[in-house]
Amino acid sequence: GSTLSAGDKHLTDIAVFASAEFIFGNLKVRPGVRYSYNSLFETIPTPSINFAYQVNEQTQLRWSYGRGFRAPSIRELYHEFIDSNHNILGNDELTPENSHNINLDATHELNQVPVTLSVSAFYNEINDGINILTPEGNSATTYVNISTNKTLGGNFRADYKGNSLNAGVGLSHIGRYQALRDDDNVPDFVYATEVVARSQYTFNQLRLTLSAF
């Protein structure tokens, strides 16, 4: 393309994925694995596994783990876009990023009212994640590997679903890893709390829906 650095640039990325599901009574187990070939980088298999346990008709528990892998794209490696408004350069020294993800969640449907309660927790760890870096001054915007990025947290939600009214509230508490913790005396994770609410009411005869968030 016209916004790639000089010379012919080629990259081939091919992947296959396989999964299976095993049922043991109320427990479902779904393992999977993805394998890719990349013409520029050495790749690794990325396995995943999911568990779902149906406690009863109202309650379900889930747990999952996944390994991630992503090689740099041809754009991230060789992008070159320089004009009066842009100064963007790719980075041909990028390395692939890899990650780990863990999720836990439980859902429960109330009997008396059409309300579903859910609580979840997660942990993400991304190593050598590819991000855009915009330096100060006149230096070019480019792509860099970030050594480690982690997030962890939890979420609670309550959702109501009626004939005309759908509504929900949620509370999340998320921590983000601080790579400068050793230099600037900050904690490993800095946490933020978020509260969300939504409502949607449908006037069926008018075919009109009003929403608020």
Short mmCIF file of C-alpha atoms in Angstrom, two decimals:
data_model
loop_
_atom_site.label_atom_id
_atom_site.label_comp_id
_atom_site.label_asym_id
_atom_site.label_seq_id
_atom_site.Cartn_x
_atom_site.Cartn_y
_atom_site.Cartn_z
CA GLY A 1 0.00 0.00 0.00
CA SER A 2 0.95 3.65 -0.37
CA THR A 3 1.43 4.15 3.39
CA LEU A 4 4.01 1.38 3.88
CA SER A 5 7.74 2.00 4.02
CA ALA A 6 9.76 1.49 0.83
CA GLY A 7 10.14 -1.98 -0.60
CA ASP A 8 7.84 -4.97 -0.99
CA LYS A 9 6.29 -6.04 2.33
CA HIS A 10 4.73 -9.45 2.82
CA LEU A 11 3.25 -11.15 5.88
CA THR A 12 1.28 -14.38 6.02
CA ASP A 13 -0.78 -15.31 9.08
CA ILE A 14 -2.83 -18.53 9.10
CA ALA A 15 -4.57 -20.11 12.08
CA VAL A 16 -6.66 -23.18 12.92
CA PHE A 17 -8.87 -23.68 15.96
CA ALA A 18 -10.38 -26.80 17.48
CA SER A 19 -12.72 -27.26 20.44
CA ALA A 20 -14.84 -29.97 22.02
CA GLU A 21 -17.55 -30.14 24.66
CA PHE A 22 -17.89 -32.78 27.37
CA ILE A 23 -20.96 -33.08 29.59
CA PHE A 24 -20.81 -34.70 33.02
CA GLY A 25 -24.26 -34.32 34.55
CA ASN A 26 -24.71 -30.62 35.33
CA LEU A 27 -21.10 -29.82 34.40
CA LYS A 28 -20.01 -28.80 30.89
CA VAL A 29 -16.32 -28.67 30.03
CA ARG A 30 -15.20 -27.06 26.77
CA PRO A 31 -11.46 -27.19 26.00
CA GLY A 32 -9.99 -25.63 22.91
CA VAL A 33 -6.69 -24.80 21.27
CA ARG A 34 -5.63 -22.39 18.54
CA TYR A 35 -2.46 -22.72 16.52
CA SER A 36 -1.21 -20.17 14.04
CA TYR A 37 1.56 -19.84 11.49
CA ASN A 38 3.20 -16.49 10.89
CA SER A 39 5.79 -15.96 8.19
CA LEU A 40 7.81 -13.44 10.25
CA PHE A 41 7.48 -14.60 13.86
CA GLU A 42 7.64 -17.79 15.86
CA THR A 43 4.20 -18.64 17.22
CA ILE A 44 2.93 -20.61 20.21
CA PRO A 45 -0.26 -22.68 20.69
CA THR A 46 -2.93 -20.86 22.69
CA PRO A 47 -5.15 -23.17 24.76
CA SER A 48 -8.40 -22.32 26.47
CA ILE A 49 -10.80 -24.12 28.78
CA ASN A 50 -14.31 -23.27 29.96
CA PHE A 51 -16.36 -24.81 32.76
CA ALA A 52 -20.09 -24.27 33.28
CA TYR A 53 -21.94 -25.81 36.23
CA GLN A 54 -25.73 -25.65 36.43
CA VAL A 55 -26.42 -25.65 40.19
CA ASN A 56 -30.20 -25.62 39.62
CA GLU A 57 -32.70 -24.04 37.22
CA GLN A 58 -31.96 -20.56 38.56
CA THR A 59 -28.22 -20.64 39.27
CA GLN A 60 -25.20 -21.18 37.03
CA LEU A 61 -21.46 -20.96 37.74
CA ARG A 62 -18.79 -20.41 35.07
CA TRP A 63 -15.00 -20.40 35.02
CA SER A 64 -12.69 -19.91 32.06
CA TYR A 65 -9.01 -19.56 31.24
CA GLY A 66 -7.51 -18.50 27.94
CA ARG A 67 -4.01 -17.95 26.64
CA GLY A 68 -3.55 -15.26 24.02
CA PHE A 69 -0.98 -14.61 21.29
CA ARG A 70 -0.84 -11.93 18.62
CA ALA A 71 1.94 -11.19 16.17
CA PRO A 72 2.44 -7.60 14.97
CA SER A 73 0.48 -6.68 11.87
CA ILE A 74 2.10 -5.47 8.67
CA ARG A 75 0.72 -2.00 9.46
CA GLU A 76 2.34 -1.91 12.90
CA LEU A 77 5.66 -3.07 11.45
CA TYR A 78 5.92 -0.96 8.30
CA HIS A 79 3.41 1.89 8.51
CA GLU A 80 4.81 5.14 7.08
CA PHE A 81 2.48 8.11 6.81
CA ILE A 82 4.15 11.51 6.72
CA ASP A 83 2.52 14.70 5.47
CA SER A 84 1.70 18.15 6.82
CA ASN A 85 -0.72 16.69 9.38
CA HIS A 86 0.72 13.24 10.11
CA ASN A 87 4.02 11.75 11.22
CA ILE A 88 3.47 8.03 11.83
CA LEU A 89 6.14 5.36 11.50
CA GLY A 90 5.94 1.62 12.03
CA ASN A 91 8.41 -0.29 14.15
CA ASP A 92 10.02 -3.35 12.53
CA GLU A 93 11.57 -4.33 15.90
CA LEU A 94 8.21 -5.18 17.49
CA THR A 95 7.80 -8.59 19.10
CA PRO A 96 4.58 -10.63 19.46
CA GLU A 97 2.34 -10.04 22.46
CA ASN A 98 1.00 -12.83 24.65
CA SER A 99 -1.55 -12.86 27.42
CA HIS A 100 -3.43 -14.79 30.09
CA ASN A 101 -7.10 -14.30 30.96
CA ILE A 102 -9.13 -15.76 33.83
CA ASN A 103 -12.85 -15.19 34.32
CA LEU A 104 -15.21 -16.31 37.09
CA ASP A 105 -18.91 -15.53 37.15
CA ALA A 106 -22.17 -16.64 38.76
CA THR A 107 -25.73 -15.83 37.72
CA HIS A 108 -28.96 -16.34 39.63
CA GLU A 109 -32.54 -15.76 38.47
CA LEU A 110 -35.04 -14.82 41.16
CA ASN A 111 -38.28 -16.77 41.32
CA GLN A 112 -40.67 -14.04 42.45
CA VAL A 113 -39.67 -11.28 40.02
CA PRO A 114 -37.99 -11.33 36.55
CA VAL A 115 -34.62 -10.23 37.91
CA THR A 116 -31.24 -11.78 37.15
CA LEU A 117 -28.33 -11.20 39.52
CA SER A 118 -24.75 -11.74 38.36
CA VAL A 119 -21.37 -11.38 39.98
CA SER A 120 -18.05 -11.82 38.19
CA ALA A 121 -14.32 -11.46 38.66
CA PHE A 122 -11.51 -11.33 36.12
CA TYR A 123 -7.74 -11.13 35.74
CA ASN A 124 -5.86 -10.13 32.59
CA GLU A 125 -2.11 -10.11 32.03
CA ILE A 126 -0.67 -8.90 28.73
CA ASN A 127 3.06 -9.16 28.11
CA ASP A 128 4.75 -7.15 25.34
CA GLY A 129 1.40 -5.62 24.41
CA ILE A 130 1.55 -3.50 21.25
CA ASN A 131 0.48 0.11 21.77
CA ILE A 132 0.75 3.46 20.02
CA LEU A 133 3.35 5.87 21.44
CA THR A 134 3.08 9.60 20.75
CA PRO A 135 6.22 11.32 22.09
CA GLU A 136 6.45 14.98 22.99
CA GLY A 137 7.90 17.41 20.46
CA ASN A 138 8.25 16.61 16.79
CA SER A 139 9.14 12.93 17.12
CA ALA A 140 7.07 10.50 15.08
CA THR A 141 4.14 8.56 16.48
CA THR A 142 5.07 4.89 16.43
CA TYR A 143 4.22 1.45 17.83
CA VAL A 144 5.98 -0.02 20.88
CA ASN A 145 5.86 -3.10 23.08
CA ILE A 146 4.66 -2.46 26.63
CA SER A 147 6.45 -4.96 28.89
CA THR A 148 3.55 -5.81 31.24
CA ASN A 149 -0.04 -4.67 31.57
CA LYS A 150 -2.45 -6.22 34.09
CA THR A 151 -6.03 -5.61 35.12
CA LEU A 152 -8.14 -7.30 37.75
CA GLY A 153 -11.49 -6.61 39.25
CA GLY A 154 -15.05 -7.59 39.92
CA ASN A 155 -18.51 -6.66 38.75
CA PHE A 156 -22.04 -6.96 40.15
CA ARG A 157 -25.17 -6.54 38.05
CA ALA A 158 -28.91 -6.74 38.57
CA ASP A 159 -31.13 -6.83 35.47
CA TYR A 160 -34.92 -6.62 35.31
CA LYS A 161 -36.80 -7.71 32.20
CA GLY A 162 -40.54 -7.10 32.08
CA ASN A 163 -43.13 -6.85 29.32
CA SER A 164 -42.46 -3.16 28.68
CA LEU A 165 -39.63 -2.25 31.01
CA ASN A 166 -36.02 -3.40 30.88
CA ALA A 167 -33.67 -1.97 33.48
CA GLY A 168 -30.38 -2.72 35.12
CA VAL A 169 -27.81 -1.45 37.58
CA GLY A 170 -24.17 -2.42 37.94
CA LEU A 171 -21.15 -1.82 40.13
CA SER A 172 -17.57 -2.56 39.10
CA HIS A 173 -14.26 -2.24 40.92
CA ILE A 174 -11.24 -2.47 38.59
CA GLY A 175 -7.53 -2.32 39.35
CA ARG A 176 -4.92 -1.36 36.78
CA TYR A 177 -1.30 -2.37 37.10
CA GLN A 178 1.23 0.41 37.64
CA ALA A 179 4.52 -0.29 35.88
CA LEU A 180 6.16 2.66 37.72
CA ARG A 181 5.50 1.18 41.15
CA ASP A 182 9.19 0.56 41.87
CA ASP A 183 10.32 4.05 40.86
CA ASP A 184 7.53 6.29 42.16
CA ASN A 185 6.40 4.46 45.30
CA VAL A 186 2.87 3.73 44.06
CA PRO A 187 0.92 0.51 44.76
CA ASP A 188 0.99 -2.42 42.35
CA PHE A 189 -2.61 -1.71 41.34
CA VAL A 190 -4.61 1.50 41.40
CA TYR A 191 -8.36 0.89 41.69
CA ALA A 192 -11.37 2.75 40.32
CA THR A 193 -15.05 2.17 41.01
CA GLU A 194 -17.77 2.60 38.41
CA VAL A 195 -21.55 2.62 38.83
CA VAL A 196 -23.87 2.24 35.83
CA ALA A 197 -27.64 2.29 35.44
CA ARG A 198 -29.87 1.87 32.41
CA SER A 199 -33.59 1.74 31.70
CA GLN A 200 -35.66 1.14 28.60
CA TYR A 201 -39.44 1.42 28.36
CA THR A 202 -41.44 0.43 25.29
CA PHE A 203 -44.86 1.81 24.44
CA ASN A 204 -46.07 -1.11 22.37
CA GLN A 205 -49.10 0.56 20.78
CA LEU A 206 -47.06 3.56 19.70
CA ARG A 207 -44.06 1.40 18.73
CA LEU A 208 -41.96 3.88 20.70
CA THR A 209 -39.05 3.09 23.00
CA LEU A 210 -37.49 5.51 25.48
CA SER A 211 -34.07 4.81 26.99
CA ALA A 212 -32.02 6.41 29.72
CA PHE A 213 -28.46 5.64 30.77
#
